[in-house]
Coordinates of C-alpha atoms in Angstrom, one line a residue:
Chain A
X27 CA -25.4 -1.5 -24.1
X28 CA -22.5 0.5 -25.5
X29 CA -21.7 1.1 -29.1
X30 CA -19.3 3.8 -30.2
X31 CA -17.3 4.4 -33.3
X32 CA -14.1 6.4 -33.1
X33 CA -13.0 7.9 -36.4
X34 CA -9.4 7.1 -35.7
X35 CA -8.3 4.0 -33.9
X36 CA -4.9 5.5 -33.4
X37 CA -6.2 7.9 -30.8
X38 CA -7.1 5.1 -28.4
X39 CA -3.9 3.3 -29.2
X40 CA -1.9 6.4 -28.1
X41 CA -3.9 6.8 -25.0
X42 CA -3.4 3.2 -24.0
X43 CA 0.3 3.3 -24.8
X44 CA 0.7 6.3 -22.6
X45 CA -1.2 4.8 -19.7
X46 CA -0.4 1.1 -19.7
X47 CA 2.8 1.4 -17.7
X48 CA 1.1 3.2 -14.9
X49 CA -2.1 1.2 -14.7
X50 CA -2.6 -2.5 -15.0
X51 CA -6.3 -2.8 -14.8
X52 CA -9.0 -0.1 -14.7
X53 CA -12.7 0.5 -15.4
X54 CA -13.9 2.4 -18.4
X55 CA -17.0 4.1 -17.0
X56 CA -19.4 4.6 -19.9
X57 CA -22.5 6.7 -19.7
X58 CA -24.5 8.7 -22.2
X59 CA -22.1 11.6 -22.1
X60 CA -19.0 9.6 -22.9
X61 CA -16.4 7.3 -21.6
X62 CA -14.3 8.1 -18.6
X63 CA -11.5 6.4 -16.7
X64 CA -9.8 7.1 -13.4
X65 CA -7.0 5.0 -12.1
X66 CA -4.1 5.3 -9.7
X67 CA -0.8 3.6 -10.1
X68 CA -0.1 0.8 -7.6
X69 CA 1.9 3.0 -5.3
X70 CA -0.7 5.8 -5.2
X71 CA 1.5 8.5 -6.4
X72 CA 0.1 9.2 -9.8
X73 CA -3.5 9.3 -11.1
X74 CA -4.7 9.0 -14.6
X75 CA -8.0 10.6 -15.6
X76 CA -9.3 10.2 -19.1
X77 CA -12.4 11.6 -20.6
X78 CA -13.6 10.9 -24.1
X79 CA -16.8 12.8 -24.8
X80 CA -19.7 11.3 -26.7
X81 CA -19.3 14.1 -29.3
X82 CA -16.0 12.8 -30.3
X83 CA -17.5 9.6 -31.5
X84 CA -19.7 9.0 -34.5
X85 CA -22.1 7.5 -33.7
X86 CA -22.2 7.1 -29.9
X87 CA -24.8 5.1 -28.1
X88 CA -24.9 4.1 -24.4
X89 CA -28.3 3.5 -22.9
X90 CA -27.2 2.4 -19.5
X91 CA -24.2 3.2 -17.4
X92 CA -21.7 0.4 -17.5
X93 CA -18.2 -0.1 -16.1
X94 CA -15.9 -2.1 -18.3
X95 CA -13.0 -3.6 -16.4
X96 CA -10.1 -3.9 -18.8
X97 CA -6.6 -5.3 -18.5
X98 CA -4.4 -2.7 -20.1
X99 CA -1.6 -5.0 -21.3
X100 CA -4.2 -7.0 -23.2
X101 CA -5.8 -3.9 -24.7
X102 CA -2.5 -2.5 -25.7
X103 CA -1.7 -5.7 -27.6
X104 CA -5.0 -5.6 -29.4
X105 CA -4.6 -1.9 -30.3
X106 CA -1.3 -2.8 -31.9
X107 CA -3.3 -4.6 -34.5
X108 CA -5.0 -1.4 -35.6
X109 CA -3.8 0.1 -38.9
X110 CA -3.0 3.8 -39.1
X111 CA -6.1 4.7 -41.0
X112 CA -8.5 2.3 -39.3
X113 CA -11.5 3.5 -37.5
X114 CA -12.6 1.7 -34.4
X115 CA -16.0 0.5 -33.2
X116 CA -16.3 -0.7 -29.6
X117 CA -19.2 -2.6 -28.4
X118 CA -20.3 -4.1 -25.1
X119 CA -23.6 -5.8 -24.6
X120 CA -25.9 -5.7 -21.6
X121 CA -24.2 -7.7 -18.9
X122 CA -21.6 -8.7 -21.3
X123 CA -18.4 -10.4 -20.3
X124 CA -16.4 -9.2 -23.2
X125 CA -15.6 -5.9 -24.9
X126 CA -15.6 -6.2 -28.7
X127 CA -13.3 -4.1 -30.8
X128 CA -13.6 -3.8 -34.6
X129 CA -11.0 -2.2 -36.8
X130 CA -12.2 -1.2 -40.2
X131 CA -9.8 0.2 -42.7
X132 CA -11.0 3.1 -44.6
X133 CA -9.4 2.3 -48.0
X134 CA -9.8 -1.4 -48.2
X135 CA -12.3 -4.1 -47.1
X136 CA -10.3 -5.4 -44.3
X137 CA -12.2 -5.8 -41.0
X138 CA -10.6 -7.2 -37.9
X139 CA -12.5 -8.0 -34.8
X140 CA -11.3 -8.7 -31.3
X141 CA -13.0 -9.6 -28.0
X142 CA -11.3 -8.9 -24.7
X143 CA -12.6 -10.5 -21.6
X144 CA -13.7 -8.1 -19.0
X145 CA -12.5 -8.1 -15.4
X146 CA -14.0 -7.1 -12.1
X147 CA -11.8 -4.2 -11.2
X148 CA -12.4 -2.8 -7.8
X149 CA -10.4 0.4 -7.3
X150 CA -11.0 3.3 -5.0
X151 CA -12.4 6.4 -6.7
X152 CA -10.8 9.6 -5.6
X153 CA -12.7 12.9 -5.6
X154 CA -10.5 15.5 -7.3
X155 CA -11.4 19.0 -6.0
X156 CA -11.6 21.9 -8.4
X157 CA -8.4 23.8 -7.9
X158 CA -7.4 27.3 -8.7
X159 CA -3.8 26.7 -9.7
X160 CA -1.1 29.3 -8.9
X161 CA 0.6 28.7 -12.2
X162 CA -0.6 27.3 -15.5
X163 CA 2.0 26.6 -18.1
X164 CA 1.2 25.7 -21.7
X165 CA 3.9 24.4 -23.9
X166 CA 4.5 22.1 -26.9
X167 CA 4.2 18.5 -25.7
X168 CA 7.4 17.5 -27.5
X169 CA 9.3 20.2 -25.6
X170 CA 7.9 18.9 -22.3
X171 CA 8.9 15.4 -23.3
X172 CA 12.4 16.5 -24.1
X173 CA 12.9 18.4 -20.9
X174 CA 11.9 15.4 -18.8
X175 CA 14.2 13.2 -20.8
X176 CA 17.1 15.5 -20.7
X177 CA 16.9 16.2 -17.0
X178 CA 16.7 12.5 -16.2
X179 CA 20.4 12.4 -16.9
X180 CA 21.1 14.3 -13.8
X181 CA 18.6 13.3 -11.2
X182 CA 15.5 11.4 -10.3
X183 CA 13.8 14.6 -9.2
X184 CA 13.0 17.8 -11.0
X185 CA 12.1 21.0 -9.3
X186 CA 9.7 23.1 -11.3
X187 CA 9.9 26.8 -10.5
X188 CA 7.4 29.1 -12.1
X189 CA 8.1 32.9 -11.8
X190 CA 6.8 35.8 -13.8
X191 CA 7.5 35.2 -17.5
X192 CA 9.6 32.0 -17.1
X193 CA 9.5 28.5 -16.0
X194 CA 12.6 26.8 -14.8
X195 CA 13.1 23.0 -14.6
X196 CA 16.0 22.2 -12.3
X197 CA 17.6 18.8 -11.6
X198 CA 20.6 18.2 -9.4
X199 CA 22.1 15.0 -8.4
X200 CA 25.3 13.3 -7.2
X201 CA 27.1 13.8 -10.5
X202 CA 26.1 17.3 -11.3
X203 CA 23.1 19.5 -12.1
X204 CA 21.2 20.9 -15.0
X205 CA 18.4 23.3 -15.6
X206 CA 16.2 24.2 -18.5
X207 CA 14.3 27.5 -18.7
X208 CA 11.3 28.0 -20.9
X209 CA 10.0 31.5 -21.7
X210 CA 6.7 32.5 -23.1
X211 CA 6.4 33.1 -26.8
X212 CA 3.7 33.7 -29.3
X213 CA 4.1 31.4 -32.3
X214 CA 1.9 33.2 -34.8
X215 CA 1.2 30.5 -37.3
X216 CA 1.5 27.4 -35.1
X217 CA -0.7 27.3 -32.1
X218 CA 0.9 24.2 -30.8
X219 CA 4.3 25.8 -30.6
X220 CA 3.1 28.5 -28.3
X221 CA 4.3 28.8 -24.7
X222 CA 2.2 30.7 -22.2
X223 CA 2.6 31.1 -18.5
X224 CA -0.3 32.3 -16.3
X225 CA 0.8 33.1 -12.9
X226 CA -1.2 34.0 -9.7
X227 CA 1.8 33.6 -7.5
X228 CA 5.3 32.1 -8.0
X229 CA 5.5 28.4 -7.1
X230 CA 8.3 25.9 -6.7
X231 CA 7.7 22.2 -6.4
X232 CA 9.6 19.0 -6.7
X233 CA 8.4 16.0 -8.7
X234 CA 9.7 12.5 -9.6
X235 CA 11.0 12.5 -13.1
X236 CA 10.2 8.8 -13.5
X237 CA 6.6 9.6 -13.4
X238 CA 6.8 12.7 -15.6
X239 CA 8.6 10.6 -18.2
X240 CA 5.7 8.2 -18.1
X241 CA 3.2 11.1 -18.6
X242 CA 5.3 12.6 -21.4
X243 CA 4.6 9.5 -23.5
X244 CA 1.2 11.0 -24.2
X245 CA 2.9 13.7 -26.2
X246 CA 1.9 11.9 -29.4
X247 CA -1.7 12.5 -28.4
X248 CA -1.7 16.3 -28.4
X249 CA 0.5 19.0 -29.8
X250 CA 0.6 20.9 -26.5
X251 CA 0.5 20.1 -22.9
X252 CA -0.7 22.1 -19.9
X253 CA 1.0 21.9 -16.5
X254 CA -0.9 23.3 -13.5
X255 CA 0.8 23.8 -10.2
X256 CA 0.0 25.0 -6.8
X257 CA 1.8 24.7 -3.5
X258 CA 1.0 21.5 -1.7
X259 CA -1.3 20.0 -4.3
X260 CA -0.6 17.5 -6.9
X261 CA 0.7 18.6 -10.3
X262 CA -1.8 18.3 -13.1
X263 CA -0.5 17.5 -16.6
X264 CA -3.2 17.7 -19.2
X265 CA -3.2 16.6 -22.8
X266 CA -6.3 18.0 -24.6
X267 CA -7.2 15.9 -27.6
X268 CA -8.0 17.3 -31.0
X269 CA -11.6 17.9 -32.2
X270 CA -12.8 18.4 -28.7
X271 CA -12.8 14.7 -28.1
X272 CA -11.7 15.1 -24.5
X273 CA -8.6 15.0 -22.4
X274 CA -6.0 12.7 -20.8
X275 CA -4.9 14.1 -17.4
X276 CA -2.3 13.0 -15.1
X277 CA -1.9 14.0 -11.5
X278 CA 1.3 13.6 -9.6
X279 CA 1.8 14.0 -5.9
X280 CA 4.8 16.3 -5.2
X281 CA 7.9 15.3 -3.2
X282 CA 7.9 16.9 0.2
X283 CA 10.9 17.9 2.2
X284 CA 11.4 16.5 5.7
X285 CA 8.6 17.4 8.1
Chain B
X4 CA 0.1 -16.5 19.7
X5 CA -2.5 -14.1 18.6
X6 CA -6.0 -15.4 17.6
X7 CA -6.1 -18.9 16.4
X8 CA -7.6 -19.3 12.9
X9 CA -8.5 -15.6 12.5
X10 CA -6.6 -15.3 9.2
X11 CA -8.6 -18.2 7.8
X12 CA -11.9 -16.9 9.1
X13 CA -11.2 -13.5 7.5
X14 CA -10.2 -15.2 4.3
X15 CA -13.5 -17.1 4.2
X16 CA -15.8 -14.3 5.3
X17 CA -14.1 -11.1 4.4
X18 CA -11.7 -11.7 1.6
X19 CA -11.7 -8.0 0.8
X20 CA -10.1 -7.2 4.2
X21 CA -6.8 -8.6 3.0
X22 CA -4.7 -7.1 0.4
X23 CA -1.2 -8.2 -0.7
X24 CA 1.2 -5.4 -1.5
X25 CA 4.8 -4.9 -2.3
X26 CA 6.8 -3.2 0.4
X27 CA 7.7 -0.3 -1.9
X28 CA 4.1 0.7 -2.1
X29 CA 4.3 1.8 1.5
X30 CA 6.8 4.6 1.0
X31 CA 6.2 7.6 3.2
X32 CA 4.1 5.5 5.6
X33 CA 4.8 5.5 9.3
X34 CA 4.4 2.1 10.8
X35 CA 4.4 0.9 14.4
X36 CA 6.2 -2.4 14.7
X37 CA 5.9 -4.9 17.4
X38 CA 9.6 -5.1 18.4
X39 CA 9.5 -8.1 20.7
X40 CA 7.8 -10.2 18.0
X41 CA 10.4 -9.1 15.4
X42 CA 13.3 -9.8 17.7
X43 CA 11.9 -13.2 18.4
X44 CA 11.7 -13.8 14.6
X45 CA 15.3 -12.7 14.1
X46 CA 16.6 -15.0 16.8
X47 CA 14.9 -17.9 15.2
X48 CA 15.6 -17.1 11.6
X49 CA 19.0 -15.5 11.5
X50 CA 21.3 -18.4 11.9
X51 CA 24.3 -20.1 10.5
X52 CA 24.5 -23.8 10.7
X53 CA 21.7 -24.0 13.2
X54 CA 23.5 -21.7 15.7
X55 CA 22.8 -18.1 16.4
X56 CA 25.4 -15.6 15.3
X57 CA 27.6 -14.5 18.1
X58 CA 30.3 -12.0 18.8
X59 CA 33.7 -12.7 20.2
X60 CA 32.4 -13.1 23.8
X61 CA 29.9 -15.6 22.6
X62 CA 26.9 -13.3 23.0
X63 CA 24.1 -13.7 20.5
X64 CA 24.0 -11.0 17.8
X65 CA 21.3 -12.5 15.5
X66 CA 18.8 -10.0 16.7
X67 CA 21.0 -7.1 15.9
X68 CA 21.8 -8.4 12.5
X69 CA 18.1 -8.9 11.8
X70 CA 17.0 -5.5 13.2
X71 CA 19.7 -3.6 11.4
X72 CA 19.1 -5.0 7.9
X73 CA 15.4 -5.4 8.0
X74 CA 15.1 -1.8 9.3
X75 CA 17.3 -0.7 6.5
X76 CA 15.1 -2.5 4.0
X77 CA 12.1 -0.6 5.3
X78 CA 14.0 2.7 5.3
X79 CA 15.2 2.1 1.7
X80 CA 11.7 1.6 0.7
X81 CA 10.7 4.9 2.2
X82 CA 8.9 3.6 5.3
X83 CA 9.2 5.2 8.6
X84 CA 9.3 2.5 11.2
X85 CA 8.8 3.0 14.9
X86 CA 9.4 0.1 17.2
X87 CA 7.2 -0.7 20.2
X88 CA 8.6 -2.9 23.0
X89 CA 6.6 -5.0 25.3
X90 CA 6.2 -3.9 28.9
X91 CA 5.1 -6.3 31.6
X92 CA 2.7 -9.0 30.4
X93 CA -0.8 -8.8 31.7
X94 CA -1.6 -11.2 34.5
X95 CA -4.2 -12.8 32.3
X96 CA -1.5 -14.0 30.0
X97 CA 0.3 -16.0 32.7
X98 CA -1.5 -19.2 31.7
X99 CA -0.4 -18.7 28.1
X100 CA 3.2 -17.8 29.2
X101 CA 3.4 -20.9 31.5
X102 CA 2.4 -23.0 28.5
X103 CA 5.1 -21.4 26.4
X104 CA 7.7 -22.0 29.1
X105 CA 6.6 -25.6 29.2
X106 CA 7.0 -26.0 25.5
X107 CA 10.4 -24.5 25.6
X108 CA 11.6 -26.8 28.3
X109 CA 10.2 -29.7 26.3
X110 CA 12.0 -28.5 23.2
X111 CA 15.2 -28.2 25.2
X112 CA 14.9 -31.8 26.3
X113 CA 14.3 -32.9 22.8
X114 CA 17.4 -31.1 21.7
X115 CA 19.5 -32.8 24.3
X116 CA 18.1 -36.2 23.3
X117 CA 18.6 -35.6 19.6
X118 CA 22.2 -34.5 20.2
X119 CA 22.9 -37.5 22.1
X120 CA 21.7 -39.7 19.3
X121 CA 23.6 -37.5 16.9
X122 CA 20.4 -36.5 15.0
X123 CA 21.6 -33.0 14.0
X124 CA 18.5 -32.2 12.0
X125 CA 16.0 -32.7 14.8
X126 CA 18.3 -30.9 17.2
X127 CA 18.5 -27.8 15.0
X128 CA 14.7 -27.9 14.5
X129 CA 14.0 -28.0 18.2
X130 CA 16.8 -25.6 19.2
X131 CA 14.8 -22.9 17.4
X132 CA 11.9 -23.6 19.7
X133 CA 14.0 -23.0 22.7
X134 CA 14.5 -19.3 21.8
X135 CA 13.6 -16.7 24.4
X136 CA 13.9 -13.0 24.1
X137 CA 15.8 -11.7 27.1
X138 CA 16.1 -8.3 28.6
X139 CA 19.6 -8.0 27.2
X140 CA 18.3 -8.6 23.7
X141 CA 15.8 -5.9 24.1
X142 CA 18.4 -3.4 25.5
X143 CA 20.8 -4.2 22.7
X144 CA 18.0 -3.5 20.2
X145 CA 17.0 -0.2 21.8
X146 CA 20.6 0.9 21.7
X147 CA 20.9 0.0 18.1
X148 CA 17.7 1.9 17.2
X149 CA 18.9 5.0 19.1
X150 CA 22.1 4.9 17.1
X151 CA 20.2 4.5 13.9
X152 CA 18.0 7.4 14.7
X153 CA 14.8 5.3 14.6
X154 CA 12.3 6.0 17.3
X155 CA 11.0 3.4 19.7
X156 CA 8.2 3.3 22.3
X157 CA 8.1 1.3 25.5
X158 CA 4.6 0.1 26.0
X159 CA 3.4 -0.2 29.5
X160 CA 2.0 -3.6 28.7
X161 CA 1.4 -5.4 25.4
X162 CA 3.2 -4.1 22.4
X163 CA 0.5 -5.1 20.0
X164 CA -2.0 -3.0 22.0
X165 CA 0.3 0.0 21.9
X166 CA 0.8 -0.4 18.1
X167 CA -2.9 -0.5 17.7
X168 CA -3.4 2.5 19.8
X169 CA -0.8 4.5 17.8
X170 CA -2.5 3.5 14.5
X171 CA -5.9 4.3 15.9
X172 CA -4.9 7.7 16.9
X173 CA -3.5 8.4 13.4
X174 CA 0.1 8.7 14.7
X175 CA 1.1 6.0 12.3
X176 CA -0.6 4.5 9.2
X177 CA -0.6 0.9 10.4
X178 CA 0.6 -1.5 13.0
X179 CA 3.2 -4.0 11.9
X180 CA 2.9 -7.3 13.7
X181 CA 2.4 -11.0 12.9
X182 CA -0.1 -11.2 15.7
X183 CA -3.6 -11.1 14.4
X184 CA -4.9 -9.9 17.8
X185 CA -3.5 -6.4 16.8
X186 CA -6.8 -6.2 14.9
X187 CA -8.7 -7.2 17.9
X188 CA -7.1 -4.3 19.8
X189 CA -8.6 -2.0 17.2
X190 CA -5.8 -1.3 14.8
X191 CA -7.5 0.0 11.6
X192 CA -4.7 -1.4 9.5
X193 CA -2.4 -4.3 10.2
X194 CA 0.6 -5.2 8.1
X195 CA 2.1 -8.7 8.3
X196 CA 5.4 -9.9 6.9
X197 CA 7.0 -6.5 7.2
X198 CA 10.1 -7.7 8.8
X199 CA 10.5 -10.8 6.7
X200 CA 13.7 -11.3 4.8
X201 CA 13.9 -9.8 1.3
X202 CA 15.0 -13.1 -0.1
X203 CA 11.7 -14.7 0.8
X204 CA 9.8 -12.3 -1.5
X205 CA 6.8 -12.6 0.7
X206 CA 4.4 -9.8 -0.1
X207 CA 3.1 -7.6 2.7
X208 CA -0.3 -8.7 3.8
X209 CA -2.4 -5.7 4.7
X210 CA -5.5 -6.2 6.8
X211 CA -8.2 -3.6 7.2
X212 CA -10.4 -3.8 10.3
X213 CA -13.4 -2.0 8.8
X214 CA -13.4 -4.3 5.8
X215 CA -13.1 -7.3 8.1
X216 CA -16.1 -6.1 10.2
X217 CA -18.0 -5.4 7.0
X218 CA -17.4 -8.8 5.6
X219 CA -18.2 -10.6 8.8
X220 CA -21.1 -8.3 9.4
X221 CA -20.1 -7.8 13.0
X222 CA -19.6 -4.8 15.2
X223 CA -16.2 -4.3 16.8
X224 CA -17.5 -5.6 20.1
X225 CA -18.8 -8.7 18.5
X226 CA -15.5 -9.1 16.7
X227 CA -13.7 -9.1 20.0
X228 CA -16.1 -11.7 21.3
X229 CA -15.5 -13.8 18.2
X230 CA -11.7 -13.6 18.8
X231 CA -12.1 -14.7 22.3
X232 CA -14.2 -17.6 21.1
X233 CA -11.6 -18.5 18.5
X234 CA -9.0 -18.6 21.2
X235 CA -6.7 -15.8 22.3
X236 CA -3.7 -15.4 24.6
X237 CA -5.8 -14.5 27.6
X238 CA -8.1 -17.4 28.1
X239 CA -8.7 -20.9 26.6
X240 CA -11.2 -21.5 23.9
X241 CA -14.1 -23.8 24.4
X242 CA -13.4 -27.3 23.4
X243 CA -15.3 -28.4 20.3
X244 CA -15.8 -25.0 18.9
X245 CA -13.8 -24.3 15.9
X246 CA -13.6 -21.3 13.6
X247 CA -16.8 -22.2 11.6
X248 CA -18.9 -22.7 14.7
X249 CA -17.5 -19.7 16.4
X250 CA -18.5 -17.4 13.6
X251 CA -22.0 -18.8 13.2
X252 CA -22.5 -18.7 17.0
X253 CA -21.6 -15.0 17.3
X254 CA -23.6 -14.2 14.3
X255 CA -26.6 -16.0 15.6
X256 CA -26.5 -14.7 19.2
X257 CA -24.7 -11.4 18.9
X258 CA -22.6 -11.6 22.1
X259 CA -20.7 -14.1 24.2
X260 CA -23.2 -13.9 27.0
X261 CA -26.0 -15.0 24.8
X262 CA -23.8 -17.7 23.1
X263 CA -23.0 -19.1 26.6
X264 CA -26.6 -19.0 27.6
X265 CA -27.7 -20.9 24.5
X266 CA -24.8 -23.3 24.4
X267 CA -25.4 -27.0 25.2
X268 CA -23.1 -27.3 28.2
X269 CA -23.0 -31.0 28.0
X270 CA -21.7 -31.0 24.5
X271 CA -19.4 -28.1 25.0
X272 CA -18.0 -28.0 28.5
X273 CA -17.2 -24.4 29.5
X274 CA -15.1 -23.8 32.6
X275 CA -17.2 -22.3 35.3
X276 CA -14.8 -19.4 35.8
X277 CA -14.1 -18.8 32.1
X278 CA -12.6 -15.4 32.3
X279 CA -14.0 -14.1 29.0
X280 CA -15.2 -10.8 30.5
X281 CA -11.7 -10.0 31.7
X282 CA -10.2 -10.9 28.3
X283 CA -12.8 -8.7 26.6
X284 CA -11.8 -5.8 28.9
X285 CA -8.2 -6.3 28.1
X286 CA -9.0 -6.1 24.4
X287 CA -11.3 -3.1 24.8
X288 CA -9.3 -1.1 27.3
X289 CA -5.7 -2.4 27.1
X290 CA -3.1 -0.7 29.2
X291 CA -1.4 1.7 26.8
X292 CA 0.4 4.9 26.9
X293 CA -1.7 7.8 25.5
X294 CA -0.6 8.1 21.9
X295 CA -1.0 11.8 22.0
X296 CA 1.9 12.1 24.5
X297 CA 4.2 10.1 22.3
X298 CA 6.4 12.1 20.0
X299 CA 7.9 10.2 17.1
X300 CA 11.1 11.7 15.6
X301 CA 13.4 10.2 13.1
X302 CA 16.9 11.4 13.7
X303 CA 20.2 11.3 11.8
X304 CA 22.1 8.1 12.4
X305 CA 25.2 8.2 14.6
X306 CA 27.8 6.7 12.3
X307 CA 30.7 6.5 14.7
X308 CA 28.4 5.2 17.5
X309 CA 27.1 2.5 15.2
X310 CA 30.6 1.4 14.1
X311 CA 31.6 1.3 17.8
X312 CA 28.6 -0.7 18.8
X313 CA 28.1 -3.0 15.8
X314 CA 31.7 -3.6 14.7
X315 CA 34.0 -3.2 17.8
X316 CA 31.5 -4.7 20.3
X317 CA 29.6 -7.1 18.2
X318 CA 32.0 -8.1 15.4
X319 CA 30.0 -6.8 12.3
X320 CA 31.8 -5.9 9.1
X321 CA 32.7 -2.2 9.3
X322 CA 32.2 -1.6 5.6
X323 CA 28.7 -3.0 5.6
X324 CA 27.7 -1.0 8.6
X325 CA 29.1 2.2 7.1
X326 CA 27.2 1.4 4.0
X327 CA 24.0 1.0 5.9
X328 CA 24.6 4.4 7.5
X329 CA 24.8 5.9 4.1
X330 CA 21.5 4.3 3.2
X331 CA 19.9 5.8 6.3
X332 CA 21.3 9.2 5.5
X333 CA 20.2 9.1 1.9
X334 CA 16.6 8.4 2.8
X335 CA 16.8 11.2 5.3
X336 CA 18.0 13.7 2.9
X337 CA 16.1 13.0 -0.3
X338 CA 12.6 14.5 -0.3
X339 CA 9.8 12.1 0.5
X340 CA 7.5 11.3 -2.4
X341 CA 4.0 12.4 -1.4
X342 CA 1.0 10.2 -1.8
X343 CA -2.1 11.1 -3.8
X344 CA -4.4 9.8 -1.2
X345 CA -3.1 12.5 1.1
X346 CA -4.6 15.1 -1.3
X347 CA -7.6 13.5 -2.9
X348 CA -10.1 11.7 -0.8
X349 CA -11.6 8.4 -1.7
X350 CA -15.2 8.9 -2.5
X351 CA -17.6 6.4 -1.0
X352 CA -18.7 3.8 -3.4
X353 CA -22.3 4.7 -3.8
X354 CA -24.1 5.0 -7.1
X355 CA -24.2 8.8 -6.9
X356 CA -20.7 9.5 -5.9
X357 CA -19.3 7.4 -8.7
X358 CA -20.3 10.3 -10.9
X359 CA -18.8 13.0 -8.8
X360 CA -15.4 12.8 -10.2
X361 CA -16.7 13.7 -13.6
X362 CA -19.0 16.4 -12.4
X363 CA -17.1 19.2 -14.2
X364 CA -17.8 17.6 -17.5
X365 CA -20.8 15.5 -16.8
X366 CA -22.8 18.2 -14.9
X367 CA -24.8 18.9 -18.0
X368 CA -26.1 15.4 -18.0
X369 CA -28.7 14.5 -15.4
X370 CA -27.0 13.4 -12.2
X371 CA -28.5 10.1 -13.1
X372 CA -28.2 6.9 -11.3
X373 CA -24.9 5.5 -12.2
X374 CA -25.6 1.9 -11.5
X375 CA -23.4 0.1 -9.1
X376 CA -20.1 -0.3 -10.8
X377 CA -19.9 -4.0 -11.2
X378 CA -20.5 -4.4 -7.5
X379 CA -17.3 -6.4 -7.0
X380 CA -16.6 -7.6 -3.6
X381 CA -12.9 -7.9 -4.0
X382 CA -10.3 -5.2 -3.5
X383 CA -7.1 -4.8 -5.1
X384 CA -6.3 -5.8 -8.7
X385 CA -8.8 -7.2 -11.0
X386 CA -9.7 -10.7 -11.5
X387 CA -11.4 -12.3 -14.4
X388 CA -15.2 -12.3 -14.4
X389 CA -16.6 -15.7 -13.9

């Protein structure tokens, strides 16, 4: 059985809100090291990989590996019922057919409990190879969100070009074009505001803005975001959660020119 | 047409072999489409007031209309279609073809009778059954495809078999046909309803051969035998043996020879010269062009050529045709969205591999037995437990 208490219910709420439009149903795979999730969107362009480590919970108990098939629309609605200061306890019994969620508010005696019916979700699991990316860009997540939003005005596609000491986001469409350049800086006092670019070799790849805008919704989850790019491999967008809880990663297949 | 009752058999025994999908999820996929079948569909379906569309000279244009717009629909959704035309029918099929001819003549008769009586509804209904795809139809369609820049292949024999061969060789992702015998020919993936009208909102039915074999617990050879027993285009089925019995017979005996040996001939009369071996050979080694020698190339559409052919010769609206050309060009120019499954490989669903994806983080924990994940038998989207 699984029993885990998350200090802040809002964390899970933000995760679900960021993912629910890409994924309808998915399995939460729970084992003694934590809770993980991998799911592709229906057109197999984007992949969501979530890891919440056991250390991020207090307490965390999972004696047997279980897969909890969850409908995200339902879970999102339930998570809306969580207060900002609530903590969250999730429970699933041996061979259970429901996932129980309990919200406890820290400053009053309010306790709300919800049970969500589990589903049999059968989705393909993809093996994601370890990749040495040519370029790794770290920037404030709000900045990433804004870039994606602003460039959507011009086109459905953004070209991300990483060169030494700068990253350029370019969008050009029928009505015009636009570009946003981000340069590395060291924000002394605020680590989240830092921009760094680690470059093995320059890369230039095109991606669908529609998906990037979906990913950018996770900006509320973490102050900074890491974009990892290499030629001919999917882009990885990683939001690392505070307190070493884990990460929410998105993978996006690039757009390819005509063969 | 095809294999009688195979869809139902698969639905009963291998539900996971079928997945319903929206057409837009197939972007970037190359698909080999059975052209003759599609043209036939268009001739039946694309009509106004029960009559085929015609140009000024009274020649039918329904097939052009269908081919043009349905192909555009696929291209809009990012698919890369390639059409495969029938060659000569195999001699084995002559029986089936004679039957079809007979039906057609019967239908023609009914039309005439109904018209005499003034029963327009019946006349329309049966007129659809008199449809035949002629050489001219095929030639028209080939010319249209050339102008649109869509590749086509002329199969030496059966188009389904060629589609299957292309899919098997990895030249295309799937074969697009309504004929279930495309699976019997060994196509790993079969798509149905690809060329249906958008208005019908029919989802694309995707059939996976490996899943079908898994679900039925048969080898491909046994599957071919099963299809012959169910009834194919090449030889008659055995009277009294329906889908249920066919499946259990093949499962029990393992091959057609053994089934025949065990079968009570009095109850189920089998023709002495039942040509099942020949049919089996046709399924196993159909006459196809070597897929490796076929080069598929999607070219730019020839706008003026299309306008000349479609508008001047066949009376289509020029604006609509030019619009269609723009759609073709657009899909050519914009980059194609890649698919993740091209980069990440699906890990087999065994207990150990389920953990692999997390190995970076979970390596510290024992590579323990991750118990079968729910062991669901169904593919696709989730369904409630219980």
